[in-house]
Amino acid sequence: MAKIADLLRAGRTFSFEFFPPKDDAEHHRLVQTLAELQPLNPSFVSVTYRGGRSSRQRTHDLVAGMLRTTTLTPMAHLICVAHTRLELAEILVEFRKAGVENLMALGGDPPTDPDAAEGELAHADELVELARAIGGFSIGVAAHPAGHPRSPSIDQDRAYLAAKLARADFAVTQFFFERSDYLRLVDDMRSRGVDRPIVPGIMPVTSISSINRMAAMGAAVPEAMAERLRSAGSASAVREAGVEAATELCQAVLDAGAPGLHFYTLNRSLATREIYANLGLEVTAS
């Protein structure tokens, strides 16, 4: 299996993100989505992790299953919260036994379960260090163009990202909607002496109801883009406008030198496939 750090050194990467299914309906949809996206030959795919033993097992099973039954290169997410250091070490060892070589190390959101155990690692950089001690991983971390919602300031968030990237191999950003947001982040890291690849994360806005939801998730839709969607008319026209806007953003960051694109698919394939077609990536992605 290829390591993502090596793929990024070789050229641009184009990747997708999925979440583990919770029930049969979600499983069926994911299987269909994987079948539809695999022909696009993504560089890698990432699998999220919500925390808790059941999510832990679903992430492990999905990543291990991809290794056994597909040609995809998977990256497993892992979060610090609600885990002891020993538990995290055990999870990392199990990943390596399954052949997993790519890891996204995250701090994670505070647990909503009042009975959840208190985690021993406070920040993602500690998880990066633990994964390094286990060995064998290519490690990514999260970057937030608008700053992490829990960071007291954008400067402190950038300083923390620079510290994470001093230990990790690459970063993938939270989704954003303007090229300038991404370029400010990259320029800030360069000014701090950090030259690790920062892959822009892309999530198209395909419905009016998504506009407020995006803000709640930490990346507000710019008013000009929101107005573009609202004025599109029908639901199908709104969706088309959203895919068009995402295509424009992808092309803009690629033209500015981005090392690739990472698509948040929400376990659906159509919007990603349409953006790929618009960018002419069906043949060039590798």
Short mmCIF file of C-alpha atoms in Angstrom, two decimals:
data_model
loop_
_atom_site.label_atom_id
_atom_site.label_comp_id
_atom_site.label_asym_id
_atom_site.label_seq_id
_atom_site.Cartn_x
_atom_site.Cartn_y
_atom_site.Cartn_z
CA MET A 1 0.00 0.00 0.00
CA ALA A 2 1.27 3.47 -0.87
CA LYS A 3 2.05 6.02 1.83
CA ILE A 4 0.35 9.37 1.34
CA ALA A 5 3.55 11.30 2.06
CA ASP A 6 5.17 9.48 -0.87
CA LEU A 7 2.17 10.14 -3.11
CA LEU A 8 2.34 13.85 -2.34
CA ARG A 9 6.05 13.94 -3.10
CA ALA A 10 5.34 12.31 -6.47
CA GLY A 11 2.68 14.84 -7.56
CA ARG A 12 -0.85 16.02 -6.98
CA THR A 13 -3.25 13.79 -5.10
CA PHE A 14 -7.02 13.57 -5.48
CA SER A 15 -8.80 11.93 -2.58
CA PHE A 16 -12.20 11.24 -1.03
CA GLU A 17 -13.51 11.03 2.52
CA PHE A 18 -16.14 8.62 3.86
CA PHE A 19 -17.70 7.83 7.20
CA PRO A 20 -18.36 4.27 8.44
CA PRO A 21 -22.00 3.17 8.01
CA LYS A 22 -24.13 2.74 11.11
CA ASP A 23 -26.84 0.53 9.62
CA ASP A 24 -27.73 -1.56 6.57
CA ALA A 25 -29.11 1.38 4.59
CA GLU A 26 -25.94 3.41 5.10
CA HIS A 27 -23.84 0.35 4.27
CA HIS A 28 -25.69 -0.16 0.99
CA ARG A 29 -25.22 3.49 0.04
CA LEU A 30 -21.51 3.40 0.84
CA VAL A 31 -20.95 0.24 -1.19
CA GLN A 32 -22.65 1.91 -4.16
CA THR A 33 -20.63 5.11 -3.68
CA LEU A 34 -17.35 3.21 -3.52
CA ALA A 35 -18.23 1.36 -6.71
CA GLU A 36 -19.00 4.66 -8.45
CA LEU A 37 -15.87 6.47 -7.25
CA GLN A 38 -13.27 3.71 -7.54
CA PRO A 39 -13.06 4.08 -11.36
CA LEU A 40 -11.87 7.67 -10.82
CA ASN A 41 -8.67 6.13 -9.43
CA PRO A 42 -8.30 8.35 -6.34
CA SER A 43 -4.86 8.67 -4.84
CA PHE A 44 -6.26 7.71 -1.43
CA VAL A 45 -9.45 7.72 0.60
CA SER A 46 -9.96 8.58 4.26
CA VAL A 47 -12.35 7.00 6.76
CA THR A 48 -13.61 9.08 9.69
CA TYR A 49 -13.85 8.08 13.35
CA ARG A 50 -16.52 9.35 15.71
CA GLY A 51 -15.11 7.86 18.90
CA GLY A 52 -16.38 5.06 21.11
CA ARG A 53 -15.83 1.34 20.75
CA SER A 54 -18.49 0.78 18.06
CA SER A 55 -17.17 3.58 15.83
CA ARG A 56 -13.63 2.38 16.47
CA GLN A 57 -14.54 -1.05 15.17
CA ARG A 58 -16.45 0.31 12.17
CA THR A 59 -13.51 2.45 11.11
CA HIS A 60 -11.10 -0.46 11.50
CA ASP A 61 -13.37 -2.87 9.61
CA LEU A 62 -14.00 -0.44 6.75
CA VAL A 63 -10.32 0.41 6.29
CA ALA A 64 -9.24 -3.23 6.58
CA GLY A 65 -11.99 -4.26 4.15
CA MET A 66 -10.81 -1.70 1.60
CA LEU A 67 -7.32 -3.14 1.81
CA ARG A 68 -8.60 -6.66 1.23
CA THR A 69 -11.26 -6.11 -1.42
CA THR A 70 -10.48 -2.92 -3.37
CA THR A 71 -7.57 -1.18 -5.08
CA LEU A 72 -8.06 1.89 -2.86
CA THR A 73 -5.39 3.26 -0.51
CA PRO A 74 -7.21 4.03 2.76
CA MET A 75 -6.28 6.43 5.55
CA ALA A 76 -7.79 5.78 8.99
CA HIS A 77 -8.85 8.63 11.27
CA LEU A 78 -8.14 8.43 14.99
CA ILE A 79 -9.08 10.90 17.75
CA CYS A 80 -7.60 11.56 21.19
CA VAL A 81 -10.76 12.22 23.18
CA ALA A 82 -12.25 9.56 25.47
CA HIS A 83 -9.25 7.23 25.06
CA THR A 84 -6.41 6.35 27.36
CA ARG A 85 -2.88 6.35 25.96
CA LEU A 86 -2.88 2.55 26.16
CA GLU A 87 -6.13 2.28 24.22
CA LEU A 88 -4.78 4.54 21.50
CA ALA A 89 -1.60 2.49 21.30
CA GLU A 90 -3.67 -0.69 20.98
CA ILE A 91 -5.73 0.83 18.16
CA LEU A 92 -2.60 1.92 16.33
CA VAL A 93 -1.06 -1.55 16.68
CA GLU A 94 -4.26 -3.13 15.34
CA PHE A 95 -4.15 -0.78 12.34
CA ARG A 96 -0.57 -1.81 11.60
CA LYS A 97 -1.44 -5.50 11.94
CA ALA A 98 -4.21 -4.96 9.37
CA GLY A 99 -1.73 -3.36 6.98
CA VAL A 100 -2.83 0.25 7.49
CA GLU A 101 0.02 2.68 6.83
CA ASN A 102 -1.83 6.02 6.62
CA LEU A 103 -3.28 7.84 9.61
CA MET A 104 -5.16 11.10 10.21
CA ALA A 105 -4.39 12.15 13.80
CA LEU A 106 -7.09 14.36 15.33
CA GLY A 107 -7.87 15.85 18.70
CA GLY A 108 -11.60 15.21 18.31
CA ASP A 109 -14.68 16.94 19.66
CA PRO A 110 -15.48 16.74 23.38
CA PRO A 111 -17.59 13.62 24.05
CA THR A 112 -21.33 14.14 24.50
CA ASP A 113 -21.67 10.95 26.51
CA PRO A 114 -21.40 11.87 30.23
CA ASP A 115 -20.09 8.37 30.95
CA ALA A 116 -17.27 8.62 28.43
CA ALA A 117 -13.79 8.17 29.83
CA GLU A 118 -11.56 11.21 30.03
CA GLY A 119 -8.84 11.09 27.41
CA GLU A 120 -5.19 11.14 28.47
CA LEU A 121 -3.94 12.97 25.36
CA ALA A 122 -5.10 16.56 25.13
CA HIS A 123 -4.04 17.46 21.59
CA ALA A 124 -3.44 15.89 18.20
CA ASP A 125 0.31 16.52 18.27
CA GLU A 126 0.54 14.07 21.20
CA LEU A 127 -1.26 11.46 19.09
CA VAL A 128 1.20 12.13 16.26
CA GLU A 129 4.06 11.44 18.66
CA LEU A 130 2.43 8.21 19.84
CA ALA A 131 1.91 7.05 16.24
CA ARG A 132 5.55 7.85 15.49
CA ALA A 133 6.57 5.71 18.46
CA ILE A 134 4.49 2.79 17.15
CA GLY A 135 6.09 3.34 13.74
CA GLY A 136 5.22 2.67 10.13
CA PHE A 137 2.63 5.41 9.56
CA SER A 138 2.39 8.30 7.15
CA ILE A 139 0.58 10.85 9.34
CA GLY A 140 -1.76 13.68 8.44
CA VAL A 141 -3.33 16.34 10.64
CA ALA A 142 -6.25 18.74 10.26
CA ALA A 143 -5.90 22.40 9.27
CA HIS A 144 -8.60 25.05 9.62
CA PRO A 145 -8.43 27.98 7.16
CA ALA A 146 -10.79 30.01 9.36
CA GLY A 147 -9.18 28.78 12.58
CA HIS A 148 -10.42 25.99 14.82
CA PRO A 149 -13.74 26.93 16.47
CA ARG A 150 -12.24 26.33 19.93
CA SER A 151 -9.03 28.29 19.34
CA PRO A 152 -8.86 31.60 21.21
CA SER A 153 -7.32 33.37 18.21
CA ILE A 154 -6.30 32.72 14.61
CA ASP A 155 -2.65 33.35 15.50
CA GLN A 156 -2.71 30.73 18.25
CA ASP A 157 -4.43 28.28 15.93
CA ARG A 158 -1.75 28.82 13.29
CA ALA A 159 1.02 28.37 15.86
CA TYR A 160 -0.52 25.10 16.96
CA LEU A 161 -0.86 23.91 13.35
CA ALA A 162 2.79 24.72 12.72
CA ALA A 163 3.73 22.65 15.78
CA LYS A 164 1.63 19.71 14.54
CA LEU A 165 3.15 19.89 11.07
CA ALA A 166 6.64 19.86 12.53
CA ARG A 167 5.87 16.25 13.52
CA ALA A 168 3.36 15.15 10.86
CA ASP A 169 3.80 14.58 7.12
CA PHE A 170 0.94 16.64 5.68
CA ALA A 171 -2.32 18.39 6.50
CA VAL A 172 -5.82 18.31 5.04
CA THR A 173 -7.97 21.38 5.53
CA GLN A 174 -11.50 21.77 6.75
CA PHE A 175 -13.72 22.78 3.85
CA PHE A 176 -13.73 26.45 2.83
CA PHE A 177 -15.23 28.50 0.00
CA GLU A 178 -12.75 31.16 -1.11
CA ARG A 179 -9.27 30.70 -2.56
CA SER A 180 -7.92 33.48 -0.37
CA ASP A 181 -8.79 31.51 2.78
CA TYR A 182 -6.57 28.65 1.66
CA LEU A 183 -3.72 30.85 0.43
CA ARG A 184 -3.59 32.81 3.69
CA LEU A 185 -3.23 29.54 5.58
CA VAL A 186 -0.44 28.27 3.31
CA ASP A 187 1.39 31.61 3.36
CA ASP A 188 1.16 31.74 7.15
CA MET A 189 2.70 28.29 7.45
CA ARG A 190 5.51 29.24 5.08
CA SER A 191 6.22 32.37 7.10
CA ARG A 192 6.66 30.07 10.12
CA GLY A 193 9.11 27.87 8.25
CA VAL A 194 6.61 25.04 7.57
CA ASP A 195 6.67 23.55 4.07
CA ARG A 196 4.62 20.37 4.54
CA PRO A 197 1.91 19.80 1.90
CA ILE A 198 -1.48 21.25 2.86
CA VAL A 199 -4.26 19.62 0.83
CA PRO A 200 -7.42 21.73 0.44
CA GLY A 201 -10.65 20.09 1.55
CA ILE A 202 -13.66 20.62 -0.72
CA MET A 203 -17.35 20.28 0.07
CA PRO A 204 -19.86 21.55 -2.52
CA VAL A 205 -22.99 23.29 -1.24
CA THR A 206 -25.82 21.67 -3.17
CA SER A 207 -28.93 22.89 -1.34
CA ILE A 208 -30.18 26.05 0.34
CA SER A 209 -30.60 24.20 3.63
CA SER A 210 -26.87 23.43 3.60
CA ILE A 211 -25.90 27.10 3.90
CA ASN A 212 -26.69 27.40 7.60
CA ARG A 213 -25.40 23.89 8.26
CA MET A 214 -21.99 24.79 6.83
CA ALA A 215 -21.68 27.72 9.25
CA ALA A 216 -22.55 25.44 12.16
CA MET A 217 -19.79 23.09 11.02
CA GLY A 218 -17.20 25.87 11.20
CA ALA A 219 -17.02 27.31 7.67
CA ALA A 220 -19.59 29.97 6.80
CA VAL A 221 -20.69 30.26 3.17
CA PRO A 222 -19.75 33.74 1.87
CA GLU A 223 -22.76 35.96 1.29
CA ALA A 224 -22.02 36.37 -2.43
CA MET A 225 -22.01 32.59 -2.85
CA ALA A 226 -25.15 32.22 -0.74
CA GLU A 227 -26.92 34.77 -2.92
CA ARG A 228 -25.74 32.94 -6.04
CA LEU A 229 -27.37 29.78 -4.75
CA ARG A 230 -30.57 31.47 -3.56
CA SER A 231 -31.06 33.15 -6.91
CA ALA A 232 -30.57 29.92 -8.87
CA GLY A 233 -34.27 29.00 -8.55
CA SER A 234 -35.23 25.34 -8.49
CA ALA A 235 -33.57 22.72 -6.32
CA SER A 236 -31.83 21.23 -9.36
CA ALA A 237 -30.56 24.67 -10.41
CA VAL A 238 -29.27 25.32 -6.89
CA ARG A 239 -27.44 22.02 -6.96
CA GLU A 240 -25.93 22.81 -10.37
CA ALA A 241 -24.81 26.23 -9.14
CA GLY A 242 -23.20 24.64 -6.08
CA VAL A 243 -21.25 22.15 -8.16
CA GLU A 244 -20.19 24.95 -10.50
CA ALA A 245 -18.96 27.08 -7.57
CA ALA A 246 -17.02 24.13 -6.13
CA THR A 247 -15.45 23.46 -9.54
CA GLU A 248 -14.32 27.08 -9.75
CA LEU A 249 -12.79 26.87 -6.28
CA CYS A 250 -10.97 23.63 -7.14
CA GLN A 251 -9.51 25.12 -10.29
CA ALA A 252 -8.48 28.28 -8.46
CA VAL A 253 -6.54 26.49 -5.73
CA LEU A 254 -4.94 24.11 -8.22
CA ASP A 255 -3.84 27.07 -10.33
CA ALA A 256 -2.38 28.60 -7.15
CA GLY A 257 -0.23 25.51 -6.58
CA ALA A 258 -2.30 23.32 -4.24
CA PRO A 259 -0.84 19.80 -3.91
CA GLY A 260 -4.19 18.21 -4.71
CA LEU A 261 -7.85 18.11 -3.68
CA HIS A 262 -9.65 16.23 -0.91
CA PHE A 263 -13.41 15.80 -1.36
CA TYR A 264 -15.78 15.45 1.59
CA THR A 265 -18.30 13.14 -0.05
CA LEU A 266 -20.80 12.52 2.77
CA ASN A 267 -20.85 8.96 1.36
CA ARG A 268 -22.38 10.13 -1.93
CA SER A 269 -20.62 10.23 -5.26
CA LEU A 270 -22.56 12.37 -7.75
CA ALA A 271 -21.26 15.85 -6.89
CA THR A 272 -17.67 14.59 -6.71
CA ARG A 273 -17.99 12.83 -10.05
CA GLU A 274 -19.44 15.98 -11.63
CA ILE A 275 -16.61 18.15 -10.31
CA TYR A 276 -14.08 15.59 -11.55
CA ALA A 277 -15.67 15.73 -15.01
CA ASN A 278 -15.69 19.53 -14.99
CA LEU A 279 -11.99 19.59 -14.12
CA GLY A 280 -11.10 16.85 -16.61
CA LEU A 281 -9.62 14.65 -13.89
CA GLU A 282 -11.02 11.26 -14.89
CA VAL A 283 -7.85 10.37 -16.76
CA THR A 284 -5.25 12.41 -14.90
CA ALA A 285 -6.03 11.40 -11.29
CA SER A 286 -3.68 8.72 -10.03
#
